Amino acid sequence: MKIKVKMFANLAKLLPPGSQNKQADLTIKSGAKVQDVLDKLKVPPKLTNVFMVNGSLVDKETELKDGDILSVFPPVSGG
Amino acid sequence: MTKLTQIQRNRYKRHIMLSEIGESGQEKLLQAKVLVVGLGGLGSPVAYYLAASGVGTLGIADSDRVDITNLQRQILHSSDTIGILKTESARRTLKNLNPDVKIIKHNERLTTENARQLVSDYDIIVDACDNFETRYVMNDICYELDKPLVHGSIFQFEGRTTVFIPEQGPCYRCLYPERPPEDLIPGDNEIGLLGVLPGVIGTIQATETIKLILGIGTFLAKRMLIYDALNMDFQEIELKVSPECPLCKEKKDIS
């Protein structure tokens, strides 16, 4: 199945090469969870717990469905 | 509580006209003690508006000196304060704006060693700093001392802000359990920043601080506002206590 991943701040650099506008379409296994996508993109395990699927907060164990839009928000430090 | 003078009634007239504030609300603001940690892009509008609003005691903490590269966004400072400590530069600007406000300078970084002593005298802490290390120190001490922490952070065209209220949870560690690796999330000096971006986020932080002092409205707690200046988009994310958070998990067990 296919999902869209949006990476905020500079996490976009973990997306597949050639991705534009900080987002990419990914093909994942049916039944994959948020954590599986994070692992696939090599997001460090304790970086963030702030993810949304289709606009709602989810956790790492949430199962994804075809067509979902997953947004990943890392911390930023600027002030 | 000390009563307002006639000059103060004039200075704060537009506050007093609001039924949610009135004279008693203005007196509360004048009695309040707020610590602003960081006097850069975020700390500038925060301290500026808190001083203008008549927050009576403002602690201002920063160990840096004003640099010309700051002036594109750090509106507390100016060309003629380049090279002097930010706390002194800020004090001059804030005193000039509102002599009612007592300014307490802390020319130091917040560390695990000095955090308790620095924070304990204040009612509300504003996180306007520019590094992860200080953010975690601030989170932990505010959690321990039960002080509301008004968070703001920025990156290029993106800003985030929320209010952490310890007894309600979540905290910064619920969201971001560990300090990120430097090679993935760069430090403040290595990123570009739209100059006006901290103006938007810092002004929201000042707004929430004033509401917390007055106890009015709905706070930006348990939700984070994410601002994308490039696409002029505001998103709100609901925030939850993490079952793995070393701080909040403990507190949950107690209750």
CSV table of C-alpha atoms in Angstrom, one decimal:
chain,number,residue,atom,x,y,z
A,1,MET,CA,0.0,0.0,0.0
A,2,LYS,CA,1.0,3.6,-0.4
A,3,ILE,CA,1.2,6.4,2.1
A,4,LYS,CA,2.5,10.0,2.0
A,5,VAL,CA,5.1,11.1,4.6
A,6,LYS,CA,5.6,14.7,5.4
A,7,MET,CA,8.8,15.6,7.4
A,8,PHE,CA,8.9,18.9,9.2
A,9,ALA,CA,12.0,21.1,9.9
A,10,ASN,CA,15.1,19.4,8.6
A,11,LEU,CA,14.0,15.8,8.9
A,12,ALA,CA,13.2,16.1,5.2
A,13,LYS,CA,16.8,15.0,4.6
A,14,LEU,CA,15.9,11.5,5.7
A,15,LEU,CA,13.4,11.2,2.9
A,16,PRO,CA,14.3,9.2,-0.3
A,17,PRO,CA,16.6,11.2,-2.7
A,18,GLY,CA,14.7,13.4,-5.1
A,19,SER,CA,11.8,14.0,-2.7
A,20,GLN,CA,10.4,17.5,-2.9
A,21,ASN,CA,8.5,19.9,-0.6
A,22,LYS,CA,9.6,17.9,2.4
A,23,GLN,CA,7.3,15.0,1.5
A,24,ALA,CA,7.4,11.7,-0.3
A,25,ASP,CA,5.1,8.8,-1.3
A,26,LEU,CA,6.2,5.5,0.2
A,27,THR,CA,5.2,2.0,-0.5
A,28,ILE,CA,4.9,0.0,2.7
A,29,LYS,CA,3.7,-3.4,3.7
A,30,SER,CA,0.0,-3.8,4.5
A,31,GLY,CA,-0.5,-3.6,8.3
A,32,ALA,CA,2.7,-1.5,8.8
A,33,LYS,CA,2.7,0.8,11.8
A,34,VAL,CA,4.1,4.3,12.3
A,35,GLN,CA,7.2,2.8,13.9
A,36,ASP,CA,7.9,0.7,10.8
A,37,VAL,CA,7.9,3.9,8.6
A,38,LEU,CA,10.2,5.7,11.1
A,39,ASP,CA,12.6,2.7,11.1
A,40,LYS,CA,12.5,2.6,7.3
A,41,LEU,CA,13.5,6.3,7.1
A,42,LYS,CA,16.0,5.9,10.0
A,43,VAL,CA,14.4,8.4,12.3
A,44,PRO,CA,16.3,8.1,15.6
A,45,PRO,CA,14.2,6.1,18.1
A,46,LYS,CA,13.9,8.7,20.9
A,47,LEU,CA,13.8,11.8,18.7
A,48,THR,CA,10.1,12.6,18.8
A,49,ASN,CA,6.7,11.4,19.8
A,50,VAL,CA,4.9,14.0,17.8
A,51,PHE,CA,3.3,12.4,14.7
A,52,MET,CA,0.0,13.0,13.0
A,53,VAL,CA,-1.9,10.8,10.7
A,54,ASN,CA,-4.5,12.7,8.5
A,55,GLY,CA,-4.4,15.6,11.0
A,56,SER,CA,-4.8,13.7,14.3
A,57,LEU,CA,-2.1,12.8,16.9
A,58,VAL,CA,-1.2,9.2,16.8
A,59,ASP,CA,1.5,7.0,18.6
A,60,LYS,CA,4.2,4.8,17.2
A,61,GLU,CA,2.0,1.7,17.4
A,62,THR,CA,-0.8,3.1,15.2
A,63,GLU,CA,-1.4,1.0,12.1
A,64,LEU,CA,-1.4,2.8,8.8
A,65,LYS,CA,-3.9,2.5,6.0
A,66,ASP,CA,-3.6,2.9,2.3
A,67,GLY,CA,-3.6,6.6,1.4
A,68,ASP,CA,-2.7,7.9,4.9
A,69,ILE,CA,-0.7,11.0,5.3
A,70,LEU,CA,1.9,10.7,8.1
A,71,SER,CA,3.5,14.0,9.4
A,72,VAL,CA,6.6,13.8,11.6
A,73,PHE,CA,7.6,16.7,13.8
A,74,PRO,CA,11.1,16.7,15.2
A,75,PRO,CA,12.1,19.2,18.0
A,76,VAL,CA,13.8,22.4,16.8
A,77,SER,CA,16.1,24.4,19.0
A,78,GLY,CA,16.2,27.9,17.5
A,79,GLY,CA,15.2,30.9,19.6
B,1,MET,CA,-2.4,44.3,46.9
B,2,THR,CA,-1.1,47.8,46.1
B,3,LYS,CA,-3.5,50.1,44.3
B,4,LEU,CA,-2.8,51.6,41.0
B,5,THR,CA,-1.6,55.2,40.8
B,6,GLN,CA,-3.3,57.7,38.5
B,7,ILE,CA,-0.3,57.4,36.1
B,8,GLN,CA,-0.7,53.7,36.0
B,9,ARG,CA,-4.4,54.0,35.4
B,10,ASN,CA,-3.5,56.0,32.3
B,11,ARG,CA,-0.7,53.8,31.2
B,12,TYR,CA,-2.8,50.6,31.4
B,13,LYS,CA,-6.1,52.2,30.4
B,14,ARG,CA,-6.7,49.9,27.5
B,15,HIS,CA,-6.2,46.8,29.7
B,16,ILE,CA,-8.4,48.2,32.4
B,17,MET,CA,-11.2,48.8,29.9
B,18,LEU,CA,-11.3,45.0,29.2
B,19,SER,CA,-13.8,43.4,31.6
B,20,GLU,CA,-11.5,40.3,31.7
B,21,ILE,CA,-8.6,42.4,33.1
B,22,GLY,CA,-9.9,45.6,34.8
B,23,GLU,CA,-7.9,47.3,37.7
B,24,SER,CA,-7.7,44.1,39.7
B,25,GLY,CA,-6.2,42.2,36.7
B,26,GLN,CA,-3.7,45.0,36.1
B,27,GLU,CA,-2.7,44.8,39.8
B,28,LYS,CA,-2.1,41.0,39.3
B,29,LEU,CA,0.2,41.7,36.3
B,30,LEU,CA,2.1,44.3,38.4
B,31,GLN,CA,2.5,41.7,41.2
B,32,ALA,CA,3.6,38.9,38.8
B,33,LYS,CA,7.2,37.6,38.5
B,34,VAL,CA,8.2,36.1,35.2
B,35,LEU,CA,11.5,34.7,34.1
B,36,VAL,CA,12.4,35.0,30.4
B,37,VAL,CA,15.2,32.6,29.5
B,38,GLY,CA,17.0,33.8,26.4
B,39,LEU,CA,17.0,37.3,25.1
B,40,GLY,CA,17.3,36.6,21.4
B,41,GLY,CA,14.7,36.4,18.7
B,42,LEU,CA,11.9,34.9,20.9
B,43,GLY,CA,12.9,36.6,24.2
B,44,SER,CA,12.8,40.0,22.5
B,45,PRO,CA,9.1,40.2,21.8
B,46,VAL,CA,8.3,38.2,25.0
B,47,ALA,CA,10.1,40.6,27.3
B,48,TYR,CA,9.1,43.7,25.3
B,49,TYR,CA,5.3,42.9,25.5
B,50,LEU,CA,5.5,41.7,29.1
B,51,ALA,CA,7.2,44.9,30.1
B,52,ALA,CA,4.7,47.0,28.1
B,53,SER,CA,1.9,45.1,29.8
B,54,GLY,CA,3.2,46.0,33.2
B,55,VAL,CA,4.4,42.6,34.4
B,56,GLY,CA,5.9,43.8,37.6
B,57,THR,CA,9.1,41.7,37.9
B,58,LEU,CA,10.9,40.5,34.9
B,59,GLY,CA,13.9,38.2,35.3
B,60,ILE,CA,16.0,38.2,32.1
B,61,ALA,CA,18.6,35.5,31.6
B,62,ASP,CA,21.2,35.3,28.9
B,63,SER,CA,25.0,35.1,29.0
B,64,ASP,CA,25.7,36.4,25.4
B,65,ARG,CA,26.6,39.8,24.1
B,66,VAL,CA,24.8,41.6,21.4
B,67,ASP,CA,26.2,40.9,17.9
B,68,ILE,CA,25.4,42.6,14.7
B,69,THR,CA,24.0,39.3,13.3
B,70,ASN,CA,21.4,39.4,16.0
B,71,LEU,CA,19.8,42.6,14.9
B,72,GLN,CA,17.8,41.2,11.9
B,73,ARG,CA,15.3,39.8,14.5
B,74,GLN,CA,16.3,40.6,18.1
B,75,ILE,CA,14.4,43.8,18.5
B,76,LEU,CA,15.3,44.4,22.1
B,77,HIS,CA,18.8,45.2,21.0
B,78,SER,CA,20.1,47.9,18.7
B,79,SER,CA,23.1,49.1,16.7
B,80,ASP,CA,24.4,51.1,19.7
B,81,THR,CA,24.3,48.1,22.1
B,82,ILE,CA,26.5,45.9,19.9
B,83,GLY,CA,29.2,44.3,22.1
B,84,ILE,CA,27.4,44.7,25.5
B,85,LEU,CA,25.7,42.0,27.5
B,86,LYS,CA,22.2,41.2,26.2
B,87,THR,CA,20.8,41.5,29.7
B,88,GLU,CA,22.1,45.1,30.0
B,89,SER,CA,21.0,46.0,26.5
B,90,ALA,CA,17.5,44.5,27.2
B,91,ARG,CA,17.3,46.3,30.6
B,92,ARG,CA,17.9,49.7,29.0
B,93,THR,CA,15.2,49.1,26.3
B,94,LEU,CA,12.7,47.7,28.8
B,95,LYS,CA,13.2,50.4,31.4
B,96,ASN,CA,12.9,53.0,28.8
B,97,LEU,CA,9.6,51.5,27.7
B,98,ASN,CA,8.2,51.0,31.2
B,99,PRO,CA,9.9,52.2,34.4
B,100,ASP,CA,7.3,50.4,36.5
B,101,VAL,CA,8.9,47.1,35.7
B,102,LYS,CA,11.6,45.7,38.0
B,103,ILE,CA,14.2,44.1,35.8
B,104,ILE,CA,16.4,41.4,37.4
B,105,LYS,CA,19.4,40.5,35.2
B,106,HIS,CA,20.8,37.0,35.2
B,107,ASN,CA,24.0,37.0,33.2
B,108,GLU,CA,24.3,33.3,33.0
B,109,ARG,CA,23.1,30.2,31.2
B,110,LEU,CA,20.6,28.0,32.9
B,111,THR,CA,22.3,24.8,34.0
B,112,THR,CA,21.5,21.9,36.3
B,113,GLU,CA,23.6,23.6,39.0
B,114,ASN,CA,21.9,27.0,39.0
B,115,ALA,CA,18.4,26.1,37.7
B,116,ARG,CA,16.7,25.7,41.0
B,117,GLN,CA,17.9,28.9,42.5
B,118,LEU,CA,17.2,30.9,39.3
B,119,VAL,CA,13.7,29.5,38.7
B,120,SER,CA,12.3,29.3,42.2
B,121,ASP,CA,11.6,33.0,42.7
B,122,TYR,CA,9.4,33.3,39.7
B,123,ASP,CA,5.7,32.4,39.0
B,124,ILE,CA,6.0,31.5,35.3
B,125,ILE,CA,9.0,30.6,33.1
B,126,VAL,CA,9.3,31.5,29.4
B,127,ASP,CA,11.5,29.2,27.3
B,128,ALA,CA,12.9,31.6,24.7
B,129,CYS,CA,16.4,29.9,24.6
B,130,ASP,CA,18.2,28.7,21.6
B,131,ASN,CA,19.6,25.3,22.5
B,132,PHE,CA,18.4,21.8,23.5
B,133,GLU,CA,20.5,21.5,26.6
B,134,THR,CA,18.8,24.5,28.3
B,135,ARG,CA,15.4,23.4,27.2
B,136,TYR,CA,15.7,20.0,28.9
B,137,VAL,CA,17.1,21.7,32.1
B,138,MET,CA,14.2,24.1,32.1
B,139,ASN,CA,11.7,21.4,31.5
B,140,ASP,CA,13.0,19.3,34.4
B,141,ILE,CA,13.2,22.1,37.0
B,142,CYS,CA,9.8,23.5,36.0
B,143,TYR,CA,8.3,20.1,36.3
B,144,GLU,CA,9.9,19.5,39.7
B,145,LEU,CA,8.9,23.0,41.1
B,146,ASP,CA,5.5,22.9,39.5
B,147,LYS,CA,5.9,26.1,37.4
B,148,PRO,CA,4.2,26.7,34.1
B,149,LEU,CA,6.6,26.7,31.2
B,150,VAL,CA,5.8,28.7,28.1
B,151,HIS,CA,7.6,27.1,25.2
B,152,GLY,CA,8.7,28.5,21.9
B,153,SER,CA,11.1,27.3,19.3
B,154,ILE,CA,12.0,28.2,15.7
B,155,PHE,CA,13.6,26.8,12.6
B,156,GLN,CA,14.0,28.6,9.3
B,157,PHE,CA,10.3,29.5,8.5
B,158,GLU,CA,8.8,27.2,11.1
B,159,GLY,CA,7.8,27.9,14.7
B,160,ARG,CA,6.3,25.9,17.6
B,161,THR,CA,4.7,27.1,20.8
B,162,THR,CA,2.9,25.4,23.7
B,163,VAL,CA,2.4,25.7,27.4
B,164,PHE,CA,3.5,23.0,29.7
B,165,ILE,CA,1.6,22.9,33.0
B,166,PRO,CA,3.2,20.3,35.2
B,167,GLU,CA,0.2,19.1,37.1
B,168,GLN,CA,-1.8,18.6,33.8
B,169,GLY,CA,1.1,17.2,31.7
B,170,PRO,CA,2.5,16.5,29.2
B,171,CYS,CA,6.1,17.9,29.4
B,172,TYR,CA,8.8,18.6,26.9
B,173,ARG,CA,10.2,15.1,27.5
B,174,CYS,CA,6.9,13.5,26.6
B,175,LEU,CA,7.2,15.0,23.2
B,176,TYR,CA,10.9,14.7,22.7
B,177,PRO,CA,12.4,12.1,25.0
B,178,GLU,CA,16.1,12.6,24.3
B,179,ARG,CA,18.3,15.4,23.0
B,180,PRO,CA,18.6,14.9,19.2
B,181,PRO,CA,22.0,14.1,17.6
B,182,GLU,CA,23.8,17.3,16.5
B,183,ASP,CA,24.3,16.0,12.9
B,184,LEU,CA,20.6,15.6,12.4
B,185,ILE,CA,19.2,18.7,14.1
B,186,PRO,CA,21.7,21.5,13.9
B,187,GLY,CA,22.3,24.1,16.6
B,188,ASP,CA,20.9,27.6,16.4
B,189,ASN,CA,23.9,29.3,15.0
B,190,GLU,CA,23.9,27.1,11.9
B,191,ILE,CA,20.4,27.7,10.7
B,192,GLY,CA,18.8,30.4,8.6
B,193,LEU,CA,15.9,32.2,10.2
B,194,LEU,CA,13.3,34.5,8.8
B,195,GLY,CA,13.7,37.6,11.0
B,196,VAL,CA,10.0,38.1,11.7
B,197,LEU,CA,9.3,34.5,12.6
B,198,PRO,CA,10.3,34.8,16.3
B,199,GLY,CA,8.1,37.9,16.4
B,200,VAL,CA,5.0,35.8,15.8
B,201,ILE,CA,6.0,32.9,18.1
B,202,GLY,CA,7.3,35.2,20.9
B,203,THR,CA,4.2,37.3,20.8
B,204,ILE,CA,2.1,34.2,21.3
B,205,GLN,CA,4.3,33.2,24.2
B,206,ALA,CA,3.8,36.7,25.8
B,207,THR,CA,0.0,36.3,25.2
B,208,GLU,CA,-0.1,33.0,27.0
B,209,THR,CA,2.1,34.3,29.9
B,210,ILE,CA,-0.3,37.2,30.4
B,211,LYS,CA,-3.3,34.9,30.3
B,212,LEU,CA,-1.7,32.5,32.8
B,213,ILE,CA,-1.0,35.4,35.2
B,214,LEU,CA,-4.6,36.6,34.9
B,215,GLY,CA,-6.2,33.2,34.8
B,216,ILE,CA,-8.3,34.1,31.8
B,217,GLY,CA,-9.3,32.3,28.6
B,218,THR,CA,-8.1,28.9,27.3
B,219,PHE,CA,-4.4,28.2,27.5
B,220,LEU,CA,-2.3,26.7,24.8
B,221,ALA,CA,-1.8,23.7,27.0
B,222,LYS,CA,-2.0,20.0,25.9
B,223,ARG,CA,-1.7,21.3,22.3
B,224,MET,CA,1.0,22.7,20.2
B,225,LEU,CA,0.7,25.4,17.6
B,226,ILE,CA,2.9,24.9,14.6
B,227,TYR,CA,3.4,27.9,12.4
B,228,ASP,CA,4.7,27.7,8.8
B,229,ALA,CA,5.5,31.2,7.7
B,230,LEU,CA,6.4,30.2,4.2
B,231,ASN,CA,2.9,28.9,3.5
B,232,MET,CA,1.1,31.0,6.1
B,233,ASP,CA,-0.3,27.9,7.8
B,234,PHE,CA,-1.1,27.3,11.4
B,235,GLN,CA,-1.6,23.7,12.6
B,236,GLU,CA,-2.6,22.6,16.0
B,237,ILE,CA,-1.5,19.2,17.4
B,238,GLU,CA,-3.1,17.7,20.5
B,239,LEU,CA,-0.4,16.6,22.9
B,240,LYS,CA,-0.5,13.6,25.3
B,241,VAL,CA,1.5,12.4,28.2
B,242,SER,CA,4.0,9.7,27.1
B,243,PRO,CA,3.7,6.5,29.0
B,244,GLU,CA,7.5,6.3,28.6
B,245,CYS,CA,8.2,9.8,30.0
B,246,PRO,CA,10.6,9.4,33.0
B,247,LEU,CA,9.0,12.5,34.7
B,248,CYS,CA,5.3,12.2,33.9
B,249,LYS,CA,5.1,8.4,34.3
B,250,GLU,CA,6.4,8.9,37.9
B,251,LYS,CA,3.8,11.6,38.6
B,252,LYS,CA,1.0,9.5,37.2
B,253,ASP,CA,2.0,6.6,39.6
B,254,ILE,CA,1.7,8.9,42.6
B,255,SER,CA,-1.8,10.2,41.7
